[in-house]
Amino acid sequence: MPLGNMSIMLSRAKDGGYAVGAFNILDYNSTKAVVLAAEQMNAPVIIQTSAKTVIYWGTSAIISWVQQLADTSSVPIALHLDHCKDLDLIKECIDAGWSSVMIDASSKPFDDNISLSRQVVKMARSKYVTVEAELGAIVGVEDDIHVRHQDAHLADPEQAIEFCKKVEPDCFAPAIGTAHGIYKGVPKIAYDLLEEIAAKVAPPIALHGGTGLADDVFKKCISLGCAKVNISTQLKYAFIDGFVNYHNANNTEYNPLKVIDAQFDELKVGIIENINLFGSAGKA
Ligand code: 13P
């Protein structure tokens, strides 16, 4: 199958009351784990790449893994660039074949965020590429993007309406109290804010900071309008733990392919759990 259109996937999810998982991959093995988990669950899925991962491997390596896996896959797969501030990198991903990109100009003043996000929508739409844009500041660390607690702020509902009207993103990421990375306490999610924004803006909502949220938090956010759920840190842990745990249990064996298999299994189990939780199983 050619790469899927994220906007179509998310509109279906919004109408159907479920969310599509967006999983940040790290290499070929983790990309394969995402695709095979989605196939096993017959679920649409979003392969997400951080800007740092794109810079590390280069666009041609990543697009070749994804296209090779998508070509033989029976489920809709979108390839999405996560939080990116760099317009040149966004353009490079669009030219290389990403089907979706995120412009993160949320650290800029409101009007600049609008104009940069609009610029990306204009650039992407002519190539049938979808766009996610952010408002407010989501706390935590997502690869190269660090937002300190004192700098985090939730999205303002009136600004959210104006932002979505002027930018027309395919997916909207308002800061609602979730955080990137490992939660240090119980997160305070602004459910009322999420409900208000989801009811008043047209695009489906992306829930950032998925790792570590309780099952009922996911369910409530999805019921209030989140149609895309981002999971990154969980894959980073599974990637390393899968490797280390296998080696610790078999420390005289030096068979790299077995270690890679163990890592793959660890990643895939977690992705399947998420797909079940988000309600996207059987929705391909
Ligand atoms: P986590 O790393 O907390 O799962 O957040 C992922 C995310 O929102 C990526 O944009």
Short mmCIF file of C-alpha atoms and ligand atoms in Angstrom, two decimals:
data_model
loop_
_atom_site.label_atom_id
_atom_site.label_comp_id
_atom_site.label_asym_id
_atom_site.label_seq_id
_atom_site.Cartn_x
_atom_site.Cartn_y
_atom_site.Cartn_z
CA MET A 1 0.00 0.00 0.00
CA PRO A 2 1.28 3.54 -0.66
CA LEU A 3 1.64 5.76 2.42
CA GLY A 4 -1.74 6.76 3.84
CA ASN A 5 -3.27 10.18 4.36
CA MET A 6 -3.15 11.09 8.08
CA SER A 7 -6.06 13.50 7.75
CA ILE A 8 -8.38 10.73 6.50
CA MET A 9 -7.14 8.35 9.24
CA LEU A 10 -7.76 10.94 11.95
CA SER A 11 -11.18 12.05 10.70
CA ARG A 12 -12.30 8.42 10.75
CA ALA A 13 -10.87 8.02 14.25
CA LYS A 14 -12.59 11.18 15.50
CA ASP A 15 -15.93 10.06 14.07
CA GLY A 16 -15.44 6.52 15.38
CA GLY A 17 -14.42 7.56 18.92
CA TYR A 18 -10.95 6.00 18.82
CA ALA A 19 -7.40 7.26 18.31
CA VAL A 20 -4.59 6.30 15.96
CA GLY A 21 -1.26 5.59 17.68
CA ALA A 22 1.74 7.62 16.49
CA PHE A 23 4.92 5.83 17.52
CA ASN A 24 8.36 7.46 17.39
CA ILE A 25 10.70 5.02 15.67
CA LEU A 26 14.45 4.84 16.21
CA ASP A 27 15.73 2.54 13.47
CA TYR A 28 14.60 -0.18 11.06
CA ASN A 29 13.85 -2.71 13.82
CA SER A 30 11.52 -0.35 15.68
CA THR A 31 9.84 0.71 12.41
CA LYS A 32 9.22 -2.95 11.62
CA ALA A 33 7.81 -3.50 15.14
CA VAL A 34 5.32 -0.65 14.62
CA VAL A 35 4.18 -1.95 11.24
CA LEU A 36 3.92 -5.61 12.26
CA ALA A 37 2.05 -4.72 15.47
CA ALA A 38 -0.42 -2.65 13.42
CA GLU A 39 -0.84 -5.50 10.93
CA GLN A 40 -1.45 -8.04 13.69
CA MET A 41 -4.12 -5.75 15.16
CA ASN A 42 -5.49 -4.68 11.74
CA ALA A 43 -5.06 -1.05 12.83
CA PRO A 44 -4.14 2.15 11.01
CA VAL A 45 -0.86 3.51 12.36
CA ILE A 46 1.42 6.53 12.23
CA ILE A 47 5.18 6.06 12.04
CA GLN A 48 6.60 9.15 13.63
CA THR A 49 10.16 10.45 13.35
CA SER A 50 11.73 13.06 15.59
CA ALA A 51 13.84 15.68 13.82
CA LYS A 52 16.86 14.25 15.64
CA THR A 53 16.24 10.73 14.28
CA VAL A 54 15.84 12.14 10.75
CA ILE A 55 19.13 14.01 11.06
CA TYR A 56 20.86 10.91 12.50
CA TRP A 57 19.87 8.46 9.73
CA GLY A 58 19.08 10.81 6.83
CA THR A 59 15.79 10.95 4.95
CA SER A 60 16.68 8.38 2.26
CA ALA A 61 17.40 5.56 4.74
CA ILE A 62 14.19 6.16 6.68
CA ILE A 63 11.98 6.50 3.62
CA SER A 64 13.36 3.27 2.18
CA TRP A 65 12.56 1.29 5.39
CA VAL A 66 9.09 2.75 5.60
CA GLN A 67 8.24 2.35 1.93
CA GLN A 68 9.47 -1.22 1.84
CA LEU A 69 7.33 -2.10 4.89
CA ALA A 70 4.30 -0.12 3.69
CA ASP A 71 4.41 -1.63 0.17
CA THR A 72 3.69 -5.09 1.52
CA SER A 73 1.40 -3.98 4.31
CA SER A 74 -2.36 -4.42 4.50
CA VAL A 75 -2.98 -1.51 6.91
CA PRO A 76 -2.92 2.28 6.32
CA ILE A 77 0.44 3.74 7.40
CA ALA A 78 1.34 7.44 7.55
CA LEU A 79 4.90 8.71 7.94
CA HIS A 80 4.90 11.84 10.09
CA LEU A 81 7.69 14.21 11.13
CA ASP A 82 7.24 15.02 14.84
CA HIS A 83 7.97 18.46 16.44
CA CYS A 84 10.08 20.37 13.94
CA LYS A 85 11.13 24.01 14.12
CA ASP A 86 13.34 23.91 11.06
CA LEU A 87 11.58 24.76 7.79
CA ASP A 88 14.45 23.39 5.70
CA LEU A 89 14.18 19.99 7.39
CA ILE A 90 10.40 20.02 6.95
CA LYS A 91 10.89 20.73 3.24
CA GLU A 92 13.50 17.97 2.98
CA CYS A 93 11.07 15.45 4.53
CA ILE A 94 8.24 16.56 2.24
CA ASP A 95 10.50 16.21 -0.81
CA ALA A 96 11.74 12.79 0.39
CA GLY A 97 8.20 11.38 0.65
CA TRP A 98 6.95 11.90 4.25
CA SER A 99 3.16 11.98 4.10
CA SER A 100 2.80 14.32 7.08
CA VAL A 101 4.84 16.90 9.03
CA MET A 102 4.55 18.85 12.26
CA ILE A 103 5.59 22.47 12.50
CA ASP A 104 6.32 23.34 16.12
CA ALA A 105 6.49 27.11 16.29
CA SER A 106 4.82 27.08 19.72
CA SER A 107 7.75 28.86 21.39
CA LYS A 108 7.21 31.88 19.11
CA PRO A 109 4.78 34.73 19.77
CA PHE A 110 1.20 33.84 18.73
CA ASP A 111 1.22 35.76 15.42
CA ASP A 112 4.59 34.32 14.41
CA ASN A 113 3.37 30.81 15.27
CA ILE A 114 0.39 31.43 12.95
CA SER A 115 2.47 32.75 10.09
CA LEU A 116 5.16 30.01 10.28
CA SER A 117 2.52 27.29 10.57
CA ARG A 118 0.61 28.77 7.60
CA GLN A 119 3.82 28.78 5.57
CA VAL A 120 4.25 25.06 6.22
CA VAL A 121 0.61 24.29 5.39
CA LYS A 122 1.07 26.11 2.06
CA MET A 123 4.30 24.23 1.30
CA ALA A 124 2.87 20.84 2.31
CA ARG A 125 -0.58 21.02 0.78
CA SER A 126 0.72 21.43 -2.77
CA LYS A 127 2.36 18.00 -2.31
CA TYR A 128 -0.67 16.39 -0.60
CA VAL A 129 1.23 16.26 2.68
CA THR A 130 -0.73 16.83 5.91
CA VAL A 131 0.32 19.18 8.72
CA GLU A 132 0.11 19.16 12.52
CA ALA A 133 0.66 22.42 14.39
CA GLU A 134 0.98 23.24 18.11
CA LEU A 135 -0.30 25.94 20.43
CA GLY A 136 0.77 26.43 24.06
CA ALA A 137 3.94 24.83 25.39
CA ILE A 138 4.06 21.13 26.28
CA VAL A 139 6.46 20.61 29.17
CA GLY A 140 9.35 18.10 29.07
CA VAL A 141 12.01 16.91 26.66
CA GLU A 142 11.27 15.60 23.19
CA ASP A 143 14.69 14.94 21.71
CA ASP A 144 16.11 18.42 21.02
CA ILE A 145 13.08 20.37 22.25
CA HIS A 146 13.27 21.18 25.97
CA VAL A 147 10.41 23.03 27.66
CA ARG A 148 11.01 23.83 31.35
CA HIS A 149 8.15 23.73 33.88
CA GLN A 150 8.30 27.48 34.34
CA ASP A 151 7.97 28.00 30.55
CA ALA A 152 5.10 25.54 30.02
CA HIS A 153 1.65 26.97 29.49
CA LEU A 154 -1.65 25.58 28.38
CA ALA A 155 -3.32 26.56 25.12
CA ASP A 156 -5.83 29.39 25.34
CA PRO A 157 -9.23 28.37 23.88
CA GLU A 158 -9.90 31.67 22.08
CA GLN A 159 -6.42 31.60 20.57
CA ALA A 160 -6.97 27.94 19.62
CA ILE A 161 -10.06 28.89 17.58
CA GLU A 162 -8.26 31.76 15.84
CA PHE A 163 -5.15 29.61 15.25
CA CYS A 164 -7.10 26.76 13.64
CA LYS A 165 -9.16 29.15 11.49
CA LYS A 166 -6.08 30.94 10.18
CA VAL A 167 -3.70 27.97 9.87
CA GLU A 168 -6.17 25.19 8.93
CA PRO A 169 -3.90 22.38 10.15
CA ASP A 170 -4.94 18.77 9.53
CA CYS A 171 -4.22 18.00 13.16
CA PHE A 172 -4.00 20.36 16.13
CA ALA A 173 -1.79 19.89 19.22
CA PRO A 174 -2.91 22.16 22.07
CA ALA A 175 -0.98 21.96 25.36
CA ILE A 176 -3.50 20.52 27.86
CA GLY A 177 -1.26 19.48 30.74
CA THR A 178 0.45 16.33 29.44
CA ALA A 179 4.25 16.20 29.30
CA HIS A 180 6.96 14.61 27.19
CA GLY A 181 9.16 12.05 28.95
CA ILE A 182 8.57 10.26 32.26
CA TYR A 183 5.92 11.80 34.56
CA LYS A 184 7.28 12.74 37.97
CA GLY A 185 3.87 12.79 39.66
CA VAL A 186 0.28 12.39 38.59
CA PRO A 187 -0.23 14.63 35.54
CA LYS A 188 -2.91 17.28 35.84
CA ILE A 189 -4.84 17.11 32.60
CA ALA A 190 -7.06 20.07 31.79
CA TYR A 191 -10.03 17.99 30.62
CA ASP A 192 -12.38 20.99 30.51
CA LEU A 193 -9.95 22.83 28.29
CA LEU A 194 -9.57 19.82 26.01
CA GLU A 195 -13.34 19.43 25.76
CA GLU A 196 -13.84 23.10 24.99
CA ILE A 197 -11.10 23.22 22.36
CA ALA A 198 -12.14 19.94 20.70
CA ALA A 199 -15.72 21.19 20.43
CA LYS A 200 -14.74 24.55 18.95
CA VAL A 201 -11.99 23.73 16.43
CA ALA A 202 -12.33 21.75 13.21
CA PRO A 203 -9.15 19.59 13.13
CA PRO A 204 -8.73 16.39 15.13
CA ILE A 205 -6.65 16.81 18.29
CA ALA A 206 -3.25 15.18 18.94
CA LEU A 207 -2.47 14.03 22.48
CA HIS A 208 1.23 14.49 23.19
CA GLY A 209 3.18 12.95 26.06
CA GLY A 210 1.50 9.54 25.89
CA THR A 211 4.13 7.53 27.78
CA GLY A 212 3.06 6.85 31.36
CA LEU A 213 -0.52 8.09 31.15
CA ALA A 214 -3.02 5.84 32.94
CA ASP A 215 -5.49 3.82 30.86
CA ASP A 216 -8.46 5.88 32.04
CA VAL A 217 -6.66 9.12 31.09
CA PHE A 218 -6.19 7.88 27.52
CA LYS A 219 -9.80 6.79 27.36
CA LYS A 220 -11.13 10.09 28.67
CA CYS A 221 -8.92 12.17 26.33
CA ILE A 222 -9.99 10.06 23.36
CA SER A 223 -13.66 10.37 24.32
CA LEU A 224 -13.19 14.16 24.48
CA GLY A 225 -11.77 14.38 20.97
CA CYS A 226 -8.13 13.22 20.80
CA ALA A 227 -7.78 11.23 17.58
CA LYS A 228 -3.96 10.87 17.55
CA VAL A 229 -1.89 9.68 20.52
CA ASN A 230 1.88 10.16 20.52
CA ILE A 231 4.13 7.58 22.16
CA SER A 232 7.90 8.07 22.16
CA THR A 233 9.63 7.52 25.52
CA GLN A 234 8.03 4.08 25.92
CA LEU A 235 9.73 2.94 22.70
CA LYS A 236 13.08 4.31 23.85
CA TYR A 237 12.83 2.25 27.05
CA ALA A 238 11.68 -0.91 25.22
CA PHE A 239 14.48 -0.46 22.68
CA ILE A 240 17.16 -0.48 25.37
CA ASP A 241 15.50 -2.82 27.89
CA GLY A 242 14.75 -5.43 25.19
CA PHE A 243 18.44 -5.53 24.33
CA VAL A 244 19.84 -5.40 27.87
CA ASN A 245 17.40 -7.89 29.43
CA TYR A 246 18.14 -10.47 26.74
CA HIS A 247 21.85 -10.08 27.16
CA ASN A 248 21.65 -10.24 30.97
CA ALA A 249 19.69 -13.49 30.74
CA ASN A 250 22.05 -14.95 28.08
CA ASN A 251 25.35 -13.30 28.84
CA THR A 252 27.61 -15.88 27.22
CA GLU A 253 25.74 -15.83 23.93
CA TYR A 254 26.96 -13.40 21.27
CA ASN A 255 24.32 -13.81 18.59
CA PRO A 256 23.28 -10.28 17.58
CA LEU A 257 20.25 -11.40 15.58
CA LYS A 258 18.73 -13.00 18.69
CA VAL A 259 19.25 -9.78 20.62
CA ILE A 260 17.61 -7.82 17.80
CA ASP A 261 14.68 -10.28 17.90
CA ALA A 262 14.31 -9.78 21.66
CA GLN A 263 14.30 -6.03 21.18
CA PHE A 264 11.70 -6.34 18.41
CA ASP A 265 9.45 -8.47 20.64
CA GLU A 266 9.69 -6.02 23.54
CA LEU A 267 8.77 -3.11 21.25
CA LYS A 268 5.92 -4.94 19.53
CA VAL A 269 4.22 -6.08 22.76
CA GLY A 270 4.05 -2.49 24.04
CA ILE A 271 2.78 -1.13 20.72
CA ILE A 272 0.02 -3.77 20.60
CA GLU A 273 -1.07 -2.83 24.14
CA ASN A 274 -1.35 0.79 23.07
CA ILE A 275 -3.29 -0.01 19.90
CA ASN A 276 -5.79 -1.98 22.00
CA LEU A 277 -6.06 0.81 24.52
CA PHE A 278 -6.61 3.51 21.88
CA GLY A 279 -9.43 1.47 20.27
CA SER A 280 -7.86 1.40 16.79
CA ALA A 281 -7.64 -2.42 16.57
CA GLY A 282 -9.75 -3.71 13.68
CA LYS A 283 -10.13 -0.18 12.18
CA ALA A 284 -7.72 -0.54 9.23
P1 13P B 1 6.29 10.68 25.24
O1 13P B 1 7.75 10.66 24.98
O2 13P B 1 5.96 11.18 26.60
O3 13P B 1 5.64 9.38 24.91
O4 13P B 1 5.64 11.79 24.26
C1 13P B 1 5.64 11.55 22.90
C2 13P B 1 5.26 12.76 22.13
O5 13P B 1 4.36 13.48 22.47
C3 13P B 1 6.01 13.01 20.91
O6 13P B 1 5.67 14.21 20.30
#
